[in-house]
């Protein structure tokens, strides 16, 4: 095995496949990148079993002198290639699994692992391919991912539910206390209902950032993204995602429009006071004023008054997590925020008055102060 | 107690005294800031016993309505004042130790601690005052502090030795494996030999950054810095600092001048290979070349070749910590670096060919590869 390649091009490929490597993998060979040199290409494969990335560099970008294959520790390979000064780098398998890396005046000799011990990683996916704009994945991450759970005891909630019916794509993230629903539009009609782990979707978003679109395939177990001689395959979460259709009522008892900046600023102040370690805030709508109150038994109390832009409905006292509400308002990214209520015991619905593609929901918290 | 003050001015004073607060203080009252309102001033005092800061805001910057004193948790006071929207803030002691903070539409009520329980913090220092340029403290931090030890078992080495004889000020930091000596010049003749804890000197540097100079006093136990109605008092380290005069020989067996960027780049590459967990690099000067080698038993080897700008003396093979050498070269901040040697068993001396006020020293490491 021997090839010469532009150092930056090699580093870019290493950075790409490195995203799939877990620092806590129990299998030593999965701490490595599988390098495979064939007559007309160099491929790099890395995986943590749940997400796998393979990228192929074709002969126009790599000068191949000898075929071969070896598995090299990803962290060392990355640190070495990143440290090199030379424009090009030559990689040679000199003896068994000993790899020589030379560039400019630098020579590294590092011990690899036998390629034969690398597990067989399949990138096959039986689904019908379709094109997906990169922007769609970015919008899912920016508007839905934050609401997902990090608690592995309910696996489905650590993922984003992607549900396509025709050209409509509904994307939902929830940790059961808050929920974010983003409605997006596909180029073509599709029909699927899957749960993609949010941590892998984030890695996919970072990996495809340079592209305009990808080819996507979905089957019962996996979703694959293909672009620029690269395939990313991520395992889906098989647990079923909770149904959310009943969560959004058509009628509301109270409705408020607020200045987003003022609201976030007041919540930030209130959240300094933690009630039993939680950032519960109490909102009281009365006489066209919104009073925000928070209490920490040890520290003290905070009190703020805002004037809603508009308020419809009867007086209301309702509690919720300050962080959940300020996250929701920030993700909307709009100057004004709409809040809808059905009394103190039902979820708060948060909308952007200028864009109804994003709907958020927060469970209320019972307040005793 | 009641006063009204510009919110940003109050926050600035809180940030200033907060630097002396330790998050791990065993004494609850030292987690607080002592606010004291007198007829013509508001003072803020904070301390961890080893470093104490007091700043006084005079009546031209604070509107005093009622005298009084209370001790308020520093973190909450900071977070609250930072979160406020209003230009001015009014602080009132309303009942016992309950403090009311109002600004714009926000009202906080937080529980304080009795001022009577706050320990008596003395800012007295019997030394003769002299003026010190802020720039001097900045130069000590930037050129010497990095070499200090963090190991509390040899307290003297966690400090910077400041030794004044006449107008010459020698500043030394060492962890016993490396040493940095910066020679600075005082405005007037002084005579002292003290060890200031580097972590407090860093806090002092940050606190005086806005000033051109401070008034400094030194006695057997403390150093104080006074400026703009503020006093910072730091406890000195009483253990004696090791003598360093014998460490700098007048003659050398070998001397090399190197391009700093090339040297740091090669060390960075070599340091990827750790020998028994240490970043030992081997330097071999021979035939007007410098070979850098590093070995990790598990991973492999690295090898680099540099061409010194000049080299005088016999061939030399010497080992040292890659990080210590690259730190030394970086702190010099010069395009070229001078290295002086007396064989493989004696310290390496590092100098800037264009500025002899900074001299660094690194112990060699015996290399077995």
XYZ file of C-alpha atoms in Angstrom:
738
model
C 0.000 0.000 0.000
C 1.398 3.352 -1.041
C -0.230 6.618 -2.069
C 0.532 10.324 -2.253
C -2.151 12.908 -1.643
C -2.615 16.604 -0.988
C -2.277 16.926 2.797
C -5.338 19.172 3.226
C -7.479 16.886 1.067
C -6.470 13.904 3.200
C -7.171 15.836 6.416
C -10.611 16.840 5.121
C -11.486 13.184 4.473
C -10.182 12.160 7.913
C -12.231 14.897 9.609
C -15.300 13.750 7.713
C -15.181 10.065 8.696
C -13.938 10.898 12.222
C -17.402 12.208 13.070
C -18.651 8.640 13.312
C -15.994 7.523 15.789
C -16.989 7.176 19.417
C -14.317 7.857 22.023
C -15.896 5.190 24.215
C -16.055 2.340 21.721
C -15.547 -1.047 23.405
C -14.049 -2.521 20.219
C -10.416 -1.376 19.675
C -10.640 -1.683 15.898
C -13.495 0.865 15.812
C -11.105 3.476 17.253
C -9.449 3.346 13.855
C -10.054 4.481 10.307
C -9.953 1.703 7.727
C -7.788 2.858 4.813
C -8.267 0.862 1.636
C -6.243 1.545 -1.483
C -7.629 0.043 -4.678
C -6.304 0.491 -8.228
C -8.255 3.707 -8.768
C -9.259 4.950 -5.342
C -8.484 5.426 -1.665
C -11.384 4.868 0.711
C -11.671 5.815 4.379
C -14.256 4.069 6.563
C -15.113 4.737 10.207
C -17.996 3.623 12.369
C -19.329 3.232 15.876
C -21.811 0.606 14.565
C -24.732 3.050 14.890
C -23.346 5.645 12.524
C -20.873 4.787 9.783
C -19.186 7.023 7.236
C -17.260 6.007 4.139
C -15.666 8.450 1.752
C -13.856 7.560 -1.459
C -11.101 9.678 -2.984
C -10.762 8.900 -6.667
C -7.556 8.691 -8.709
C -7.823 12.324 -9.843
C -7.125 13.397 -6.256
C -4.727 10.674 -5.096
C -1.641 9.206 -6.709
C -1.828 5.443 -6.119
C 1.343 3.397 -6.321
C 0.359 0.211 -4.537
C -2.889 -1.345 -3.298
C -3.420 -2.421 0.287
C -5.458 -1.905 3.385
C -4.857 -1.137 7.071
C -6.738 0.156 10.100
C -5.099 3.190 11.750
C -6.011 4.834 15.059
C -8.167 7.813 14.103
C -6.920 10.246 16.716
C -3.249 9.729 15.905
C -3.867 9.790 12.166
C -5.756 13.065 12.549
C -3.172 14.682 14.845
C -0.302 13.646 12.579
C -1.854 14.764 9.288
C -3.001 18.023 10.871
C 0.535 18.713 12.145
C 2.284 18.255 8.793
C 3.862 21.171 6.975
C 4.204 19.667 3.530
C 1.667 20.277 0.745
C 1.588 16.574 -0.101
C 1.821 13.498 2.082
C 2.950 10.008 1.177
C 1.555 7.031 3.063
C 3.247 3.638 2.798
C 2.527 0.336 4.528
C 6.092 -0.743 5.159
C 5.872 -3.888 7.244
C 2.779 -5.803 8.376
C 0.630 -3.049 9.882
C 3.406 -0.439 10.297
C 2.473 2.693 8.366
C 4.982 5.300 7.278
C 3.717 8.830 6.774
C 6.118 11.302 5.162
C 5.642 14.957 4.304
C 8.287 17.613 3.759
C 11.052 16.823 6.311
C 8.762 14.812 8.630
C 8.604 11.035 8.904
C 6.112 9.209 11.139
C 6.008 5.452 11.597
C 2.863 4.337 13.385
C 1.465 0.960 14.297
C -1.824 0.060 12.677
C -4.246 -2.795 13.234
C -4.936 -5.587 10.738
C -7.684 -4.644 8.285
C -8.971 -8.207 8.576
C -10.050 -7.504 12.180
C -12.170 -4.523 11.160
C -15.873 -5.411 11.412
C -17.876 -5.643 8.219
C -19.726 -2.330 7.918
C -22.645 -2.366 5.525
C -23.827 0.791 3.804
C -26.650 -1.026 2.001
C -30.112 0.431 2.344
C -33.089 -1.013 0.500
C -35.183 2.171 0.367
C -36.014 4.081 -2.815
C -33.561 6.982 -3.222
C -34.774 10.598 -3.181
C -33.073 13.982 -3.117
C -33.118 16.072 0.050
C -31.932 19.660 0.312
C -29.198 20.186 2.915
C -31.185 23.191 4.127
C -33.937 20.824 5.334
C -31.524 19.034 7.658
C -30.207 22.378 8.911
C -33.732 23.574 9.680
C -34.525 20.361 11.576
C -31.441 20.812 13.732
C -31.952 24.511 14.376
C -35.658 24.360 15.149
C -36.340 20.913 16.612
C -33.164 19.231 17.923
C -32.926 21.318 21.125
C -36.247 19.896 22.378
C -35.095 16.257 22.215
C -34.387 14.283 25.358
C -30.923 13.148 26.424
C -32.369 10.463 28.679
C -31.664 7.047 27.125
C -34.396 5.330 29.177
C -36.948 6.436 26.555
C -34.915 5.956 23.364
C -37.580 7.334 21.007
C -37.383 10.754 22.670
C -33.621 11.007 21.986
C -34.492 11.178 18.294
C -36.264 13.469 15.865
C -39.460 12.061 14.389
C -39.522 12.659 10.622
C -42.918 11.936 9.109
C -43.485 12.412 5.385
C -46.949 12.304 3.822
C -46.879 13.488 0.257
C -44.675 16.555 0.081
C -45.299 17.464 3.715
C -42.541 16.649 6.189
C -43.387 16.999 9.886
C -40.331 17.063 12.164
C -40.845 16.666 15.906
C -38.501 16.714 18.882
C -39.742 16.310 22.437
C -38.442 15.381 25.863
C -42.068 14.907 27.075
C -41.988 18.262 28.934
C -41.628 20.385 25.803
C -42.090 19.791 22.108
C -41.106 21.477 18.887
C -42.848 20.772 15.572
C -41.429 22.106 12.311
C -43.376 21.666 9.055
C -41.156 21.468 5.977
C -41.743 20.768 2.303
C -40.102 18.010 0.255
C -39.310 18.327 -3.461
C -41.170 15.120 -4.243
C -43.886 13.012 -2.617
C -42.570 10.595 -0.019
C -44.084 8.406 2.634
C -42.130 7.484 5.758
C -42.319 7.770 9.527
C -38.951 7.338 11.231
C -37.035 8.398 14.346
C -33.429 9.518 13.749
C -31.150 9.861 16.804
C -30.581 13.596 17.212
C -26.869 13.148 17.919
C -26.378 11.405 14.590
C -28.567 13.893 12.740
C -26.282 16.643 14.063
C -23.221 14.795 12.770
C -24.964 14.340 9.407
C -25.779 18.062 9.256
C -22.117 18.947 9.894
C -20.943 16.409 7.308
C -23.175 17.640 4.477
C -22.732 21.366 5.178
C -20.758 21.889 1.941
C -23.432 20.285 -0.241
C -26.657 21.694 -1.685
C -28.414 18.354 -1.544
C -27.949 14.640 -0.807
C -29.427 11.386 -1.983
C -31.334 9.834 0.897
C -32.517 6.235 1.343
C -34.607 4.917 4.200
C -35.445 1.354 5.151
C -36.710 -0.189 8.380
C -33.389 0.025 10.156
C -31.309 2.763 8.568
C -31.190 6.111 6.844
C -28.339 6.792 4.428
C -27.117 10.091 2.997
C -24.988 9.952 -0.157
C -23.036 12.873 -1.635
C -19.662 13.511 -3.274
C -18.389 9.895 -3.140
C -19.434 9.713 0.511
C -22.070 7.623 2.280
C -23.287 8.183 5.830
C -25.452 5.448 7.304
C -27.243 5.964 10.623
C -29.268 3.434 12.564
C -32.865 4.480 13.216
C -34.522 4.270 16.621
C -36.993 1.403 16.396
C -39.166 2.389 19.371
C -42.357 4.090 18.259
C -42.613 7.841 18.667
C -45.522 9.133 20.756
C -48.493 10.441 18.784
C -48.758 14.206 19.019
C -51.886 14.967 16.976
C -54.086 15.327 20.078
C -51.697 17.819 21.670
C -52.626 20.820 19.553
C -56.180 22.026 20.244
C -58.016 24.248 17.786
C -59.420 26.611 20.371
C -57.765 28.523 23.183
C -59.051 30.297 26.250
C -56.261 32.874 26.407
C -53.883 34.354 23.875
C -51.036 36.849 24.384
C -48.669 38.607 22.004
C -45.409 39.710 23.613
C -42.189 41.462 22.677
C -39.718 38.555 22.460
C -36.690 40.450 23.747
C -38.565 41.821 26.772
C -39.936 38.375 27.577
C -36.554 36.613 27.367
C -34.941 39.376 29.433
C -37.575 39.038 32.190
C -37.323 35.222 32.159
C -33.515 35.460 32.462
C -33.938 37.586 35.592
C -36.611 35.306 37.059
C -34.527 32.197 36.410
C -31.871 33.374 38.879
C -34.288 32.234 41.591
C -34.548 28.427 41.609
C -37.534 26.821 43.358
C -36.465 23.432 44.746
C -33.607 23.490 42.232
C -35.956 24.103 39.282
C -36.260 27.285 37.251
C -40.027 27.513 37.636
C -41.509 30.913 36.859
C -45.061 32.041 37.541
C -46.813 34.141 34.897
C -49.892 36.127 35.901
C -51.903 37.806 33.156
C -54.232 40.422 34.643
C -55.352 43.971 33.770
C -53.369 43.798 30.495
C -50.139 43.218 32.462
C -47.956 40.127 32.687
C -46.355 39.661 36.093
C -43.448 37.217 36.277
C -42.578 35.882 39.706
C -39.983 33.377 40.857
C -39.059 32.209 44.327
C -36.073 30.483 45.829
C -36.751 29.512 49.437
C -33.142 30.158 50.410
C -32.283 33.184 48.318
C -35.404 35.254 47.845
C -37.886 36.399 45.216
C -37.918 38.122 41.861
C -40.756 40.099 40.338
C -41.100 41.632 36.893
C -43.916 43.336 35.010
C -44.359 43.359 31.236
C -47.059 44.933 29.122
C -48.261 42.479 26.465
C -48.724 43.872 22.954
C -52.162 42.256 23.161
C -54.017 39.859 25.432
C -57.334 38.096 24.887
C -59.191 35.946 27.400
C -59.783 35.730 31.110
C -57.131 36.328 33.799
C -54.598 33.524 34.033
C -51.944 32.339 36.474
C -49.671 29.619 35.018
C -46.220 28.245 35.805
C -43.564 26.755 33.536
C -39.829 26.216 33.219
C -38.142 29.535 32.497
C -35.497 27.861 30.347
C -38.066 25.993 28.264
C -39.996 29.187 27.579
C -36.929 31.290 26.758
C -35.509 28.494 24.540
C -38.817 28.397 22.649
C -38.895 32.177 22.158
C -35.248 32.273 21.051
C -35.689 29.444 18.538
C -38.614 31.325 16.995
C -36.156 34.123 16.292
C -38.972 36.648 15.808
C -39.440 40.139 17.280
C -42.861 39.141 18.605
C -44.066 35.878 20.127
C -47.578 34.473 20.408
C -48.521 32.428 23.479
C -51.762 30.396 23.557
C -53.284 28.917 26.711
C -56.197 26.739 27.803
C -56.026 27.547 31.491
C -53.337 26.739 34.011
C -53.415 22.938 33.629
C -52.924 22.671 29.856
C -49.817 23.073 27.715
C -48.669 26.471 26.523
C -48.462 26.742 22.723
C -45.830 29.112 21.333
C -45.964 30.452 17.782
C -44.278 32.956 15.545
C -46.931 35.442 14.312
C -45.078 35.711 10.990
C -44.349 32.025 10.301
C -46.714 29.199 11.159
C -44.298 26.407 10.107
C -42.901 26.158 13.657
C -45.106 25.334 16.644
C -43.824 24.750 20.133
C -45.433 23.381 23.256
C -44.444 23.509 26.917
C -46.055 21.585 29.774
C -47.175 23.830 32.604
C -45.682 23.430 36.080
C -47.943 23.671 39.082
C -46.826 26.627 41.195
C -47.283 26.822 44.918
C -46.089 30.390 45.358
C -29.601 51.331 54.151
C -30.753 52.725 50.839
C -28.901 53.938 47.772
C -29.435 54.471 44.042
C -26.648 53.928 41.555
C -26.008 53.569 37.839
C -26.520 49.836 37.181
C -23.355 49.412 35.088
C -21.240 51.269 37.649
C -22.531 48.949 40.383
C -21.878 45.866 38.212
C -18.328 47.042 37.511
C -17.630 47.338 41.243
C -19.170 43.900 41.903
C -17.053 42.325 39.140
C -13.962 43.944 40.601
C -14.346 42.669 44.175
C -15.730 39.299 42.967
C -12.226 38.359 41.783
C -11.202 37.753 45.383
C -14.050 35.345 46.128
C -13.262 31.654 46.209
C -16.021 29.252 45.170
C -14.721 26.762 47.711
C -14.597 28.997 50.775
C -15.360 27.072 53.965
C -16.795 30.202 55.619
C -20.318 31.040 54.333
C -19.921 34.760 54.998
C -16.922 34.905 52.620
C -19.219 33.827 49.765
C -20.699 37.285 50.107
C -19.861 40.883 49.326
C -19.989 43.230 52.305
C -21.924 46.342 51.298
C -21.387 49.310 53.582
C -23.210 52.579 53.074
C -21.744 55.561 54.928
C -22.847 59.204 54.720
C -20.701 59.906 51.669
C -19.801 56.545 50.179
C -20.744 52.970 49.352
C -18.009 50.398 49.846
C -17.864 46.800 48.597
C -15.499 44.324 50.281
C -14.793 40.716 49.339
C -12.089 38.302 50.405
C -10.963 34.702 50.562
C -8.567 35.656 53.423
C -5.535 35.363 51.128
C -6.649 38.030 48.684
C -9.021 40.820 49.628
C -10.448 43.638 47.537
C -12.264 46.746 48.718
C -13.598 49.418 46.414
C -15.279 52.631 47.479
C -17.827 54.487 45.366
C -18.020 58.117 46.448
C -21.125 60.310 46.650
C -20.592 61.729 43.151
C -21.426 58.287 41.728
C -24.020 57.039 44.217
C -27.098 58.692 45.677
C -27.153 57.770 49.361
C -30.416 57.967 51.240
C -29.714 55.873 54.310
C -26.635 54.349 55.933
C -26.351 50.654 56.709
C -24.439 47.486 56.048
C -25.197 43.920 54.926
C -23.394 40.909 53.472
C -24.949 39.620 50.224
C -24.107 36.414 48.341
C -21.739 37.498 45.579
C -22.977 35.168 42.863
C -26.627 36.130 43.249
C -25.824 39.826 43.549
C -23.758 39.617 40.360
C -26.356 37.614 38.411
C -29.168 39.936 39.483
C -27.388 43.215 38.749
C -26.138 41.846 35.417
C -29.685 40.837 34.428
C -31.277 44.232 35.090
C -32.607 46.372 32.257
C -32.854 49.695 34.055
C -30.154 52.370 33.815
C -30.258 52.902 37.586
C -30.757 50.483 40.440
C -32.038 51.162 43.932
C -30.905 48.947 46.812
C -32.782 49.022 50.126
C -32.330 46.982 53.279
C -35.990 46.462 54.121
C -36.034 44.109 57.086
C -33.120 42.651 59.041
C -30.908 41.264 56.285
C -33.550 41.232 53.504
C -32.335 43.363 50.610
C -34.641 44.810 47.982
C -33.147 45.533 44.566
C -35.332 47.468 42.122
C -34.611 48.618 38.594
C -37.065 49.522 35.859
C -39.983 47.054 36.270
C -37.934 44.453 38.201
C -38.011 43.851 41.931
C -35.733 41.333 43.678
C -35.857 40.559 47.381
C -32.884 38.524 48.509
C -31.749 37.271 51.871
C -28.436 38.606 53.074
C -26.222 37.690 56.008
C -25.553 39.917 59.047
C -22.649 42.263 58.459
C -21.576 41.597 62.049
C -20.649 38.011 61.093
C -18.303 39.163 58.317
C -14.663 38.630 59.380
C -12.516 41.667 60.003
C -10.475 42.141 56.820
C -7.429 44.358 57.222
C -5.979 46.268 54.292
C -3.183 47.753 56.401
C 0.331 47.344 55.111
C 3.314 48.876 56.861
C 5.600 49.152 53.808
C 6.710 52.417 52.231
C 4.451 53.196 49.240
C 5.869 53.392 45.722
C 4.363 53.717 42.253
C 4.354 50.734 39.901
C 3.367 50.844 36.246
C 0.532 48.442 35.361
C 2.619 47.366 32.372
C 5.177 45.816 34.761
C 2.542 43.494 36.218
C 1.351 42.585 32.710
C 4.908 41.714 31.655
C 5.405 39.516 34.719
C 2.236 37.590 33.932
C 2.921 37.218 30.215
C 6.567 36.214 30.482
C 6.973 34.451 33.827
C 3.642 33.184 35.213
C 3.362 30.174 32.854
C 6.530 28.636 34.342
C 5.183 28.568 37.918
C 4.194 25.320 39.568
C 0.620 24.347 40.419
C 1.791 21.798 42.979
C 0.964 23.102 46.464
C 3.498 20.785 48.156
C 6.245 23.329 47.406
C 4.351 26.581 48.054
C 7.217 28.887 47.025
C 7.124 27.529 43.474
C 3.424 28.448 43.073
C 4.496 32.092 43.262
C 6.518 34.594 41.300
C 9.702 35.766 42.992
C 10.006 39.557 42.726
C 13.416 40.819 43.756
C 14.218 44.530 43.630
C 17.739 45.875 44.045
C 17.958 49.525 43.173
C 15.918 50.082 40.018
C 16.398 46.504 38.832
C 13.472 44.126 39.298
C 14.147 40.430 38.661
C 10.977 38.347 38.248
C 11.276 34.558 38.346
C 8.785 31.726 37.935
C 9.811 28.083 38.091
C 8.289 24.667 38.662
C 11.816 23.219 39.206
C 11.822 21.655 35.701
C 11.761 24.974 33.843
C 12.371 28.560 34.782
C 11.654 31.976 33.324
C 13.526 35.114 34.404
C 12.360 38.551 33.282
C 14.433 41.637 34.098
C 12.387 44.806 34.451
C 13.123 48.375 35.499
C 11.436 50.286 38.320
C 10.859 54.064 38.300
C 12.578 54.459 41.655
C 15.080 52.523 43.746
C 13.492 49.808 45.861
C 14.731 46.899 47.880
C 12.570 43.834 48.427
C 12.566 40.093 47.839
C 9.080 38.553 47.940
C 7.084 35.653 46.509
C 3.580 36.543 45.260
C 1.159 33.657 44.530
C 0.780 33.595 40.747
C -2.977 33.058 40.923
C -3.390 36.273 42.927
C -0.974 38.184 40.736
C -3.160 37.222 37.756
C -6.260 38.541 39.547
C -4.363 41.744 40.389
C -3.330 42.155 36.740
C -6.970 41.809 35.619
C -8.151 44.241 38.298
C -5.701 47.024 37.436
C -5.963 46.650 33.640
C -7.747 50.031 33.299
C -5.051 51.924 35.224
C -1.676 53.294 34.121
C -0.124 52.774 37.519
C -0.843 51.765 41.122
C 0.513 52.577 44.532
C 2.175 49.473 45.937
C 3.123 48.669 49.549
C 4.989 45.601 50.729
C 5.557 44.314 54.236
C 6.561 40.902 55.567
C 3.178 39.343 55.013
C 1.342 41.272 52.319
C 1.504 43.265 49.121
C -1.179 45.885 48.502
C -2.135 47.646 45.269
C -4.102 50.903 45.569
C -5.808 52.728 42.700
C -9.050 54.610 42.031
C -10.540 54.239 45.548
C -9.697 50.523 45.466
C -7.275 48.451 47.531
C -6.205 44.895 46.733
C -4.284 43.076 49.434
C -2.640 39.710 48.719
C -0.863 37.460 51.193
C 2.755 36.697 50.289
C 4.215 33.185 50.291
C 6.534 33.028 53.301
C 8.604 30.027 52.173
C 11.935 31.103 50.750
C 12.380 30.995 46.993
C 15.270 28.859 45.682
C 18.399 30.746 44.697
C 18.886 30.823 40.944
C 22.144 32.735 40.529
C 24.198 29.554 40.010
C 21.871 28.304 37.267
C 23.077 30.614 34.508
C 26.643 29.837 33.420
C 28.728 32.358 31.509
C 30.118 29.899 29.007
C 28.433 27.354 26.781
C 29.647 24.368 24.832
C 27.006 24.576 22.112
C 24.843 27.354 20.728
C 22.120 27.206 18.058
C 19.977 29.854 16.402
C 16.700 28.516 14.999
C 13.632 29.768 13.173
C 11.030 29.885 15.955
C 8.035 28.923 13.805
C 9.824 25.917 12.278
C 10.967 24.761 15.697
C 7.499 25.014 17.299
C 5.932 23.272 14.293
C 8.400 20.352 14.533
C 7.937 20.081 18.309
C 4.150 20.007 17.862
C 4.526 17.047 15.496
C 6.985 15.249 17.767
C 4.777 15.756 20.806
C 2.066 13.542 19.284
C 4.272 10.601 20.306
C 4.329 10.246 24.101
C 7.121 8.218 25.706
C 5.784 6.625 28.910
C 3.095 9.282 28.916
C 5.624 12.131 28.678
C 6.198 14.414 25.714
C 9.944 13.852 25.657
C 11.652 14.828 22.408
C 15.224 14.050 21.409
C 17.232 16.740 19.630
C 20.366 15.739 17.738
C 22.598 18.491 16.396
C 24.998 17.113 13.793
C 26.347 18.226 10.396
C 24.516 21.555 10.740
C 21.164 19.745 10.999
C 18.809 19.389 13.920
C 17.000 16.048 14.005
C 13.962 15.821 16.272
C 12.838 12.328 17.272
C 10.055 11.120 19.534
C 8.887 7.630 20.347
C 5.738 6.156 21.781
C 6.162 2.448 22.488
C 2.541 1.743 21.568
C 1.978 4.122 18.684
C 5.234 4.571 16.823
C 7.903 7.154 16.045
C 8.210 10.635 14.616
C 11.219 12.162 12.930
C 11.819 15.697 11.718
C 14.822 17.555 10.323
C 15.466 21.282 10.653
C 18.351 23.366 9.400
C 19.562 25.749 12.135
C 20.271 29.330 11.073
C 23.600 28.804 12.829
C 25.216 26.249 15.122
C 28.456 26.449 17.091
C 30.053 23.663 19.094
C 30.424 19.919 19.036
C 27.684 17.439 18.078
C 24.998 17.123 20.713
C 22.153 14.743 21.555
C 19.815 16.093 24.262
C 16.248 15.382 25.391
C 13.642 17.678 26.934
C 9.898 18.163 27.309
C 8.428 19.236 23.974
C 5.813 21.396 25.687
C 8.380 23.172 27.867
C 10.512 24.008 24.846
C 7.622 25.173 22.662
C 6.165 27.224 25.557
C 9.550 28.907 25.992
C 9.862 29.701 22.276
C 6.300 31.019 22.087
C 6.706 33.271 25.145
C 9.812 34.786 23.543
C 7.545 35.862 20.697
C 10.519 36.410 18.383
C 11.104 35.192 14.806
C 14.388 33.585 15.862
C 15.333 31.748 19.034
C 18.737 31.161 20.597
C 19.416 27.877 22.415
C 22.520 27.461 24.594
C 23.817 24.107 25.869
C 26.532 22.677 28.100
C 26.217 19.083 26.966
C 23.349 16.672 27.417
C 23.243 16.725 31.231
C 22.937 20.474 31.801
C 19.972 22.812 31.425
C 19.073 24.357 28.088
C 19.074 28.158 28.135
C 16.655 29.895 25.752
C 17.046 33.531 24.737
C 15.615 36.064 22.352
C 18.463 37.337 20.121
C 16.803 40.773 20.037
C 15.914 41.199 23.719
C 18.076 39.995 26.587
C 15.573 40.942 29.331
C 13.984 37.464 29.199
C 15.985 34.304 29.884
C 14.479 30.843 30.102
C 15.850 27.531 31.273
C 14.678 23.953 30.781
C 16.024 20.851 32.531
C 17.128 18.157 30.113
C 15.431 14.753 30.131
C 17.546 11.653 29.760
C 16.484 9.854 26.598
C 16.777 6.133 26.071
C 15.771 6.054 22.424
